[in-house]
Amino acid sequence: MVTRRFVGVGGVRLAYRVWGPPEGPALVLAVRRQIDTPPAAWAAALGGITARTLILAGGPRSHVPRQSVTELARLIPDARLRTIPVGHLIHREAPEAFTTVVTEFPGGPSAGR
């Protein structure tokens, strides 16, 4: 059975089809083309983000190219990019560093204390 699903990103809906419930790598493969080459409207919509934005990169061990993460940070006004060089699953591989970066981010739980 083919199911059509939508993911909202910056006000733009990205469609993907899945055969059965998407999980883990199957979900990534289902949207890989749009991840690698997002629609122009998606990138343009990033410039409209007004919320404080923290972008975490996993460094050289991550499968997400550094250039892509840097470009994402460039497209979002006043975004902050931090790298914790442990790979893609930062929260699992370095929970203390992850927690510190997130809580120290402006507007985070420890801001202004």
Tab-separated table of N, CA, C and O in Angstrom:
chain	number	residue	atom	x	y	z
A	1	MET	N	0.833	-1.172	0.000
A	1	MET	CA	0.000	0.000	0.000
A	1	MET	C	0.885	1.245	0.000
A	1	MET	O	1.820	1.360	0.771
A	2	VAL	N	0.608	2.181	-0.883
A	2	VAL	CA	1.375	3.417	-0.980
A	2	VAL	C	0.618	4.516	-0.245
A	2	VAL	O	-0.567	4.710	-0.452
A	3	THR	N	1.318	5.202	0.619
A	3	THR	CA	0.736	6.301	1.372
A	3	THR	C	1.472	7.572	1.004
A	3	THR	O	2.698	7.586	0.961
A	4	ARG	N	0.743	8.626	0.753
A	4	ARG	CA	1.375	9.916	0.473
A	4	ARG	C	1.356	10.726	1.762
A	4	ARG	O	0.327	10.901	2.381
A	5	ARG	N	2.506	11.196	2.164
A	5	ARG	CA	2.630	11.959	3.402
A	5	ARG	C	3.244	13.313	3.088
A	5	ARG	O	3.904	13.483	2.086
A	6	PHE	N	3.034	14.250	3.990
A	6	PHE	CA	3.581	15.585	3.819
A	6	PHE	C	4.326	16.002	5.067
A	6	PHE	O	3.921	15.707	6.181
A	7	VAL	N	5.422	16.700	4.864
A	7	VAL	CA	6.201	17.266	5.954
A	7	VAL	C	6.224	18.764	5.724
A	7	VAL	O	6.553	19.224	4.635
A	8	GLY	N	5.844	19.547	6.729
A	8	GLY	CA	5.867	21.003	6.596
A	8	GLY	C	7.207	21.551	7.037
A	8	GLY	O	7.669	21.284	8.129
A	9	VAL	N	7.847	22.314	6.168
A	9	VAL	CA	9.124	22.939	6.491
A	9	VAL	C	9.042	24.388	6.044
A	9	VAL	O	8.907	24.666	4.860
A	10	GLY	N	9.079	25.317	6.978
A	10	GLY	CA	9.064	26.724	6.630
A	10	GLY	C	7.865	27.128	5.808
A	10	GLY	O	7.973	27.951	4.920
A	11	GLY	N	6.718	26.535	6.076
A	11	GLY	CA	5.515	26.869	5.339
A	11	GLY	C	5.402	26.162	3.997
A	11	GLY	O	4.433	26.332	3.279
A	12	VAL	N	6.384	25.362	3.631
A	12	VAL	CA	6.370	24.633	2.370
A	12	VAL	C	6.131	23.163	2.681
A	12	VAL	O	6.748	22.606	3.571
A	13	ARG	N	5.212	22.559	1.953
A	13	ARG	CA	4.942	21.143	2.180
A	13	ARG	C	5.795	20.301	1.249
A	13	ARG	O	5.789	20.507	0.046
A	14	LEU	N	6.530	19.384	1.828
A	14	LEU	CA	7.328	18.441	1.058
A	14	LEU	C	6.613	17.098	1.064
A	14	LEU	O	6.258	16.599	2.117
A	15	ALA	N	6.393	16.562	-0.111
A	15	ALA	CA	5.655	15.305	-0.206
A	15	ALA	C	6.615	14.137	-0.378
A	15	ALA	O	7.663	14.263	-0.984
A	16	TYR	N	6.231	13.011	0.181
A	16	TYR	CA	6.976	11.786	-0.058
A	16	TYR	C	6.012	10.625	0.017
A	16	TYR	O	4.950	10.709	0.598
A	17	ARG	N	6.368	9.547	-0.632
A	17	ARG	CA	5.549	8.345	-0.614
A	17	ARG	C	6.263	7.255	0.155
A	17	ARG	O	7.479	7.130	0.047
A	18	VAL	N	5.495	6.509	0.910
A	18	VAL	CA	6.088	5.406	1.649
A	18	VAL	C	5.293	4.140	1.390
A	18	VAL	O	4.114	4.178	1.112
A	19	TRP	N	5.978	3.041	1.458
A	19	TRP	CA	5.337	1.742	1.335
A	19	TRP	C	5.374	1.134	2.721
A	19	TRP	O	6.408	0.648	3.169
A	20	GLY	N	4.280	1.233	3.430
A	20	GLY	CA	4.236	0.787	4.816
A	20	GLY	C	4.702	1.920	5.712
A	20	GLY	O	5.035	2.999	5.252
A	21	PRO	N	4.727	1.683	6.992
A	21	PRO	CA	5.110	2.761	7.915
A	21	PRO	C	6.596	3.099	7.779
A	21	PRO	O	7.440	2.209	7.826
A	22	PRO	N	6.918	4.394	7.577
A	22	PRO	CA	8.335	4.755	7.453
A	22	PRO	C	9.026	4.696	8.804
A	22	PRO	O	8.483	5.116	9.815
A	23	GLU	N	10.214	4.145	8.804
A	23	GLU	CA	10.995	4.062	10.036
A	23	GLU	C	12.453	4.244	9.700
A	23	GLU	O	12.929	3.738	8.686
A	24	GLY	N	13.163	4.950	10.539
A	24	GLY	CA	14.610	5.098	10.439
A	24	GLY	C	15.109	5.355	9.038
A	24	GLY	O	14.667	6.286	8.374
A	25	PRO	N	16.022	4.513	8.552
A	25	PRO	CA	16.619	4.724	7.232
A	25	PRO	C	15.590	4.738	6.097
A	25	PRO	O	15.774	5.445	5.125
A	26	ALA	N	14.499	3.990	6.232
A	26	ALA	CA	13.478	3.982	5.181
A	26	ALA	C	12.861	5.364	5.012
A	26	ALA	O	12.570	5.789	3.897
A	27	LEU	N	12.677	6.073	6.101
A	27	LEU	CA	12.123	7.421	6.029
A	27	LEU	C	13.099	8.345	5.320
A	27	LEU	O	12.712	9.134	4.458
A	28	VAL	N	14.369	8.246	5.661
A	28	VAL	CA	15.377	9.091	5.021
A	28	VAL	C	15.416	8.814	3.522
A	28	VAL	O	15.441	9.733	2.708
A	29	LEU	N	15.404	7.553	3.140
A	29	LEU	CA	15.433	7.211	1.720
A	29	LEU	C	14.205	7.735	0.998
A	29	LEU	O	14.280	8.144	-0.155
A	30	ALA	N	13.070	7.743	1.680
A	30	ALA	CA	11.831	8.212	1.064
A	30	ALA	C	11.892	9.695	0.719
A	30	ALA	O	11.261	10.138	-0.227
A	31	VAL	N	12.651	10.461	1.465
A	31	VAL	CA	12.714	11.908	1.222
A	31	VAL	C	14.107	12.352	0.750
A	31	VAL	O	14.371	13.538	0.639
A	32	ARG	N	14.973	11.409	0.442
A	32	ARG	CA	16.371	11.728	0.120
A	32	ARG	C	16.512	12.763	-0.991
A	32	ARG	O	17.318	13.680	-0.899
A	33	ARG	N	15.763	12.626	-2.069
A	33	ARG	CA	15.887	13.561	-3.188
A	33	ARG	C	15.578	14.985	-2.732
A	33	ARG	O	16.269	15.925	-3.086
A	34	GLN	N	14.541	15.142	-1.916
A	34	GLN	CA	14.179	16.478	-1.446
A	34	GLN	C	15.152	16.984	-0.384
A	34	GLN	O	15.333	18.185	-0.235
A	35	ILE	N	15.777	16.086	0.328
A	35	ILE	CA	16.798	16.494	1.298
A	35	ILE	C	18.039	16.992	0.553
A	35	ILE	O	18.601	18.033	0.879
A	36	ASP	N	18.463	16.246	-0.469
A	36	ASP	CA	19.667	16.602	-1.213
A	36	ASP	C	19.478	17.839	-2.089
A	36	ASP	O	20.397	18.633	-2.247
A	37	THR	N	18.297	17.979	-2.658
A	37	THR	CA	18.004	19.115	-3.530
A	37	THR	C	16.624	19.654	-3.168
A	37	THR	O	15.641	19.371	-3.833
A	38	PRO	N	16.558	20.443	-2.090
A	38	PRO	CA	15.249	20.946	-1.669
A	38	PRO	C	14.678	21.924	-2.685
A	38	PRO	O	15.428	22.593	-3.403
A	39	PRO	N	13.349	22.007	-2.754
A	39	PRO	CA	12.729	22.975	-3.658
A	39	PRO	C	13.202	24.392	-3.320
A	39	PRO	O	13.457	24.717	-2.162
A	40	ALA	N	13.323	25.248	-4.339
A	40	ALA	CA	13.794	26.625	-4.136
A	40	ALA	C	12.921	27.362	-3.119
A	40	ALA	O	13.431	28.161	-2.329
A	41	ALA	N	11.633	27.096	-3.117
A	41	ALA	CA	10.732	27.778	-2.175
A	41	ALA	C	11.082	27.438	-0.730
A	41	ALA	O	10.918	28.261	0.169
A	42	TRP	N	11.577	26.231	-0.500
A	42	TRP	CA	11.952	25.830	0.855
A	42	TRP	C	13.111	26.676	1.354
A	42	TRP	O	13.075	27.232	2.439
A	43	ALA	N	14.148	26.813	0.542
A	43	ALA	CA	15.309	27.609	0.942
A	43	ALA	C	14.920	29.069	1.128
A	43	ALA	O	15.367	29.724	2.075
A	44	ALA	N	14.077	29.587	0.251
A	44	ALA	CA	13.639	30.974	0.364
A	44	ALA	C	12.839	31.201	1.642
A	44	ALA	O	12.945	32.251	2.278
A	45	ALA	N	12.055	30.209	2.046
A	45	ALA	CA	11.225	30.338	3.251
A	45	ALA	C	12.074	30.421	4.519
A	45	ALA	O	11.640	31.000	5.520
A	46	LEU	N	13.284	29.888	4.489
A	46	LEU	CA	14.139	29.930	5.673
A	46	LEU	C	14.455	31.364	6.076
A	46	LEU	O	14.625	31.663	7.252
A	47	GLY	N	14.522	32.279	5.106
A	47	GLY	CA	14.798	33.679	5.391
A	47	GLY	C	13.686	34.359	6.174
A	47	GLY	O	13.895	35.420	6.758
A	48	GLY	N	12.514	33.739	6.229
A	48	GLY	CA	11.387	34.298	6.965
A	48	GLY	C	11.300	33.838	8.407
A	48	GLY	O	10.400	34.250	9.141
A	49	ILE	N	12.214	33.000	8.837
A	49	ILE	CA	12.194	32.520	10.219
A	49	ILE	C	12.612	33.659	11.138
A	49	ILE	O	13.666	34.264	10.951
A	50	THR	N	11.778	33.959	12.120
A	50	THR	CA	12.077	35.047	13.047
A	50	THR	C	12.432	34.554	14.446
A	50	THR	O	12.864	35.338	15.279
A	51	ALA	N	12.241	33.287	14.700
A	51	ALA	CA	12.561	32.726	16.019
A	51	ALA	C	14.063	32.534	16.150
A	51	ALA	O	14.763	32.284	15.168
A	52	ARG	N	14.543	32.635	17.367
A	52	ARG	CA	15.946	32.297	17.609
A	52	ARG	C	16.149	30.850	17.175
A	52	ARG	O	15.343	29.985	17.515
A	53	THR	N	17.223	30.607	16.464
A	53	THR	CA	17.431	29.280	15.898
A	53	THR	C	18.834	28.783	16.215
A	53	THR	O	19.817	29.458	15.926
A	54	LEU	N	18.901	27.614	16.805
A	54	LEU	CA	20.159	26.949	17.084
A	54	LEU	C	20.276	25.760	16.140
A	54	LEU	O	19.370	24.930	16.068
A	55	ILE	N	21.373	25.697	15.416
A	55	ILE	CA	21.627	24.584	14.512
A	55	ILE	C	22.834	23.833	15.041
A	55	ILE	O	23.894	24.425	15.259
A	56	LEU	N	22.665	22.545	15.263
A	56	LEU	CA	23.753	21.711	15.772
A	56	LEU	C	24.301	20.842	14.648
A	56	LEU	O	23.540	20.223	13.915
A	57	ALA	N	25.616	20.810	14.542
A	57	ALA	CA	26.285	19.960	13.561
A	57	ALA	C	27.073	18.897	14.311
A	57	ALA	O	27.570	19.145	15.409
A	58	GLY	N	27.182	17.728	13.705
A	58	GLY	CA	27.883	16.621	14.345
A	58	GLY	C	29.331	16.460	13.943
A	58	GLY	O	29.970	15.485	14.319
A	59	GLY	N	29.852	17.412	13.171
A	59	GLY	CA	31.258	17.357	12.795
A	59	GLY	C	31.550	16.338	11.711
A	59	GLY	O	30.641	15.836	11.043
A	60	PRO	N	32.815	15.988	11.532
A	60	PRO	CA	33.224	15.126	10.428
A	60	PRO	C	32.648	13.706	10.477
A	60	PRO	O	32.575	13.041	9.447
A	61	ARG	N	32.236	13.246	11.638
A	61	ARG	CA	31.660	11.888	11.734
A	61	ARG	C	30.197	11.841	11.313
A	61	ARG	O	29.630	10.765	11.149
A	62	SER	N	29.581	13.001	11.135
A	62	SER	CA	28.178	13.044	10.722
A	62	SER	C	28.052	12.777	9.226
A	62	SER	O	28.908	13.162	8.444
A	63	HIS	N	26.950	12.133	8.826
A	63	HIS	CA	26.704	11.903	7.406
A	63	HIS	C	26.123	13.146	6.730
A	63	HIS	O	26.027	13.202	5.517
A	64	VAL	N	25.741	14.152	7.513
A	64	VAL	CA	25.213	15.396	6.955
A	64	VAL	C	26.409	16.273	6.581
A	64	VAL	O	27.222	16.604	7.438
A	65	PRO	N	26.530	16.642	5.312
A	65	PRO	CA	27.682	17.430	4.887
A	65	PRO	C	27.771	18.774	5.612
A	65	PRO	O	26.764	19.467	5.765
A	66	ARG	N	28.961	19.120	6.055
A	66	ARG	CA	29.173	20.384	6.765
A	66	ARG	C	28.699	21.566	5.922
A	66	ARG	O	28.129	22.522	6.430
A	67	GLN	N	28.935	21.507	4.625
A	67	GLN	CA	28.530	22.593	3.740
A	67	GLN	C	27.009	22.803	3.798
A	67	GLN	O	26.544	23.941	3.797
A	68	SER	N	26.239	21.734	3.882
A	68	SER	CA	24.782	21.846	3.958
A	68	SER	C	24.341	22.504	5.260
A	68	SER	O	23.437	23.336	5.275
A	69	VAL	N	24.982	22.125	6.352
A	69	VAL	CA	24.633	22.689	7.654
A	69	VAL	C	25.007	24.170	7.705
A	69	VAL	O	24.248	25.007	8.197
A	70	THR	N	26.168	24.504	7.167
A	70	THR	CA	26.615	25.897	7.127
A	70	THR	C	25.665	26.736	6.281
A	70	THR	O	25.308	27.860	6.649
A	71	GLU	N	25.244	26.206	5.145
A	71	GLU	CA	24.304	26.928	4.279
A	71	GLU	C	22.962	27.119	4.980
A	71	GLU	O	22.353	28.183	4.883
A	72	LEU	N	22.491	26.118	5.686
A	72	LEU	CA	21.251	26.242	6.450
A	72	LEU	C	21.360	27.389	7.453
A	72	LEU	O	20.480	28.245	7.543
A	73	ALA	N	22.462	27.435	8.173
A	73	ALA	CA	22.670	28.502	9.156
A	73	ALA	C	22.748	29.871	8.487
A	73	ALA	O	22.271	30.864	9.026
A	74	ARG	N	23.316	29.925	7.303
A	74	ARG	CA	23.422	31.190	6.586
A	74	ARG	C	22.052	31.696	6.129
A	74	ARG	O	21.779	32.888	6.133
A	75	LEU	N	21.176	30.782	5.754
A	75	LEU	CA	19.869	31.162	5.219
A	75	LEU	C	18.864	31.591	6.292
A	75	LEU	O	17.892	32.267	5.985
A	76	ILE	N	19.082	31.195	7.532
A	76	ILE	CA	18.169	31.565	8.619
A	76	ILE	C	18.737	32.791	9.321
A	76	ILE	O	19.845	32.744	9.857
A	77	PRO	N	17.984	33.904	9.319
A	77	PRO	CA	18.495	35.129	9.940
A	77	PRO	C	18.893	34.899	11.403
A	77	PRO	O	18.150	34.309	12.173
A	78	ASP	N	20.066	35.358	11.746
A	78	ASP	CA	20.568	35.323	13.116
A	78	ASP	C	20.622	33.920	13.725
A	78	ASP	O	20.515	33.751	14.934
A	79	ALA	N	20.782	32.906	12.866
A	79	ALA	CA	20.913	31.532	13.379
A	79	ALA	C	22.298	31.352	13.995
A	79	ALA	O	23.261	32.016	13.610
A	80	ARG	N	22.371	30.460	14.961
A	80	ARG	CA	23.643	30.126	15.603
A	80	ARG	C	23.979	28.681	15.257
A	80	ARG	O	23.144	27.791	15.419
A	81	LEU	N	25.194	28.465	14.785
A	81	LEU	CA	25.658	27.130	14.426
A	81	LEU	C	26.705	26.703	15.434
A	81	LEU	O	27.678	27.398	15.667
A	82	ARG	N	26.477	25.555	16.040
A	82	ARG	CA	27.443	24.968	16.992
A	82	ARG	C	27.755	23.556	16.514
A	82	ARG	O	26.870	22.852	16.035
A	83	THR	N	28.991	23.155	16.673
A	83	THR	CA	29.414	21.816	16.285
A	83	THR	C	29.858	21.041	17.511
A	83	THR	O	30.638	21.536	18.328
A	84	ILE	N	29.325	19.841	17.633
A	84	ILE	CA	29.760	18.885	18.659
A	84	ILE	C	30.224	17.667	17.856
A	84	ILE	O	29.406	16.924	17.325
A	85	PRO	N	31.530	17.462	17.705
A	85	PRO	CA	32.063	16.489	16.750
A	85	PRO	C	31.945	15.022	17.177
A	85	PRO	O	32.937	14.351	17.422
A	86	VAL	N	30.707	14.549	17.236
A	86	VAL	CA	30.480	13.157	17.637
A	86	VAL	C	29.648	12.373	16.623
A	86	VAL	O	29.308	11.229	16.850
A	87	GLY	N	29.280	12.987	15.510
A	87	GLY	CA	28.428	12.322	14.539
A	87	GLY	C	27.017	12.883	14.558
A	87	GLY	O	26.737	13.883	15.217
A	88	HIS	N	26.137	12.224	13.839
A	88	HIS	CA	24.777	12.723	13.633
A	88	HIS	C	23.911	12.697	14.895
A	88	HIS	O	23.123	13.605	15.125
A	89	LEU	N	24.028	11.692	15.710
A	89	LEU	CA	23.165	11.530	16.884
A	89	LEU	C	23.796	12.198	18.112
A	89	LEU	O	24.151	11.549	19.098
A	90	ILE	N	23.905	13.494	18.042
A	90	ILE	CA	24.590	14.274	19.072
A	90	ILE	C	23.992	14.039	20.457
A	90	ILE	O	24.713	13.827	21.425
A	91	HIS	N	22.685	14.073	20.536
A	91	HIS	CA	22.007	13.930	21.840
A	91	HIS	C	22.302	12.587	22.494
A	91	HIS	O	22.334	12.477	23.711
A	92	ARG	N	22.548	11.571	21.684
A	92	ARG	CA	22.834	10.241	22.231
A	92	ARG	C	24.322	10.045	22.507
A	92	ARG	O	24.706	9.446	23.513
A	93	GLU	N	25.159	10.554	21.602
A	93	GLU	CA	26.602	10.334	21.719
A	93	GLU	C	27.272	11.272	22.729
A	93	GLU	O	28.296	10.919	23.292
A	94	ALA	N	26.707	12.459	22.917
A	94	ALA	CA	27.310	13.444	23.831
A	94	ALA	C	26.204	14.190	24.575
A	94	ALA	O	26.016	15.389	24.391
A	95	PRO	N	25.438	13.485	25.418
A	95	PRO	CA	24.281	14.118	26.059
A	95	PRO	C	24.633	15.329	26.916
A	95	PRO	O	23.872	16.296	26.945
A	96	GLU	N	25.769	15.299	27.593
A	96	GLU	CA	26.120	16.442	28.442
A	96	GLU	C	26.425	17.670	27.587
A	96	GLU	O	25.955	18.769	27.876
A	97	ALA	N	27.222	17.495	26.542
A	97	ALA	CA	27.550	18.614	25.656
A	97	ALA	C	26.295	19.142	24.963
A	97	ALA	O	26.092	20.354	24.847
A	98	PHE	N	25.436	18.227	24.527
A	98	PHE	CA	24.168	18.614	23.893
A	98	PHE	C	23.337	19.464	24.842
A	98	PHE	O	22.864	20.542	24.486
A	99	THR	N	23.183	18.999	26.063
A	99	THR	CA	22.378	19.716	27.055
A	99	THR	C	22.972	21.083	27.354
A	99	THR	O	22.248	22.083	27.440
A	100	THR	N	24.274	21.156	27.479
A	100	THR	CA	24.934	22.428	27.758
A	100	THR	C	24.695	23.426	26.629
A	100	THR	O	24.305	24.572	26.871
A	101	VAL	N	24.911	23.017	25.397
A	101	VAL	CA	24.732	23.914	24.252
A	101	VAL	C	23.285	24.391	24.162
A	101	VAL	O	23.023	25.576	23.963
A	102	VAL	N	22.344	23.493	24.333
A	102	VAL	CA	20.937	23.861	24.217
A	102	VAL	C	20.502	24.773	25.357
A	102	VAL	O	19.819	25.776	25.138
A	103	THR	N	20.906	24.478	26.582
A	103	THR	CA	20.450	25.299	27.712
A	103	THR	C	21.152	26.646	27.765
A	103	THR	O	20.602	27.597	28.314
A	104	GLU	N	22.341	26.756	27.184
A	104	GLU	CA	23.034	28.039	27.163
A	104	GLU	C	22.647	28.904	25.972
A	104	GLU	O	23.003	30.076	25.915
A	105	PHE	N	21.915	28.339	25.029
A	105	PHE	CA	21.464	29.098	23.864
A	105	PHE	C	20.542	30.225	24.331
A	105	PHE	O	19.709	30.017	25.207
A	106	PRO	N	20.680	31.440	23.763
A	106	PRO	CA	19.810	32.558	24.187
A	106	PRO	C	18.337	32.169	24.122
A	106	PRO	O	17.855	31.637	23.139
A	107	GLY	N	17.667	32.394	25.234
A	107	GLY	CA	16.254	32.027	25.328
A	107	GLY	C	16.038	30.642	25.870
A	107	GLY	O	14.918	30.225	26.132
A	108	GLY	N	17.124	29.885	26.078
A	108	GLY	CA	17.014	28.534	26.622
A	108	GLY	C	16.721	28.579	28.098
A	108	GLY	O	16.672	29.640	28.719
A	109	PRO	N	16.519	27.418	28.717
A	109	PRO	CA	16.141	27.347	30.132
A	109	PRO	C	17.078	28.055	31.091
A	109	PRO	O	16.648	28.577	32.102
A	110	SER	N	18.389	28.105	30.769
A	110	SER	CA	19.312	28.728	31.709
A	110	SER	C	19.651	30.176	31.343
A	110	SER	O	20.439	30.815	32.012
A	111	ALA	N	19.066	30.695	30.267
A	111	ALA	CA	19.364	32.061	29.843
A	111	ALA	C	18.902	33.049	30.897
A	111	ALA	O	17.833	32.920	31.480
A	112	GLY	N	19.713	34.030	31.149
A	112	GLY	CA	19.344	35.098	32.092
A	112	GLY	C	19.480	34.718	33.552
A	112	GLY	O	19.064	35.461	34.432
A	113	ARG	N	20.047	33.579	33.851
A	113	ARG	CA	20.211	33.175	35.242
A	113	ARG	C	21.534	33.630	35.786
A	113	ARG	O	22.478	33.802	35.126
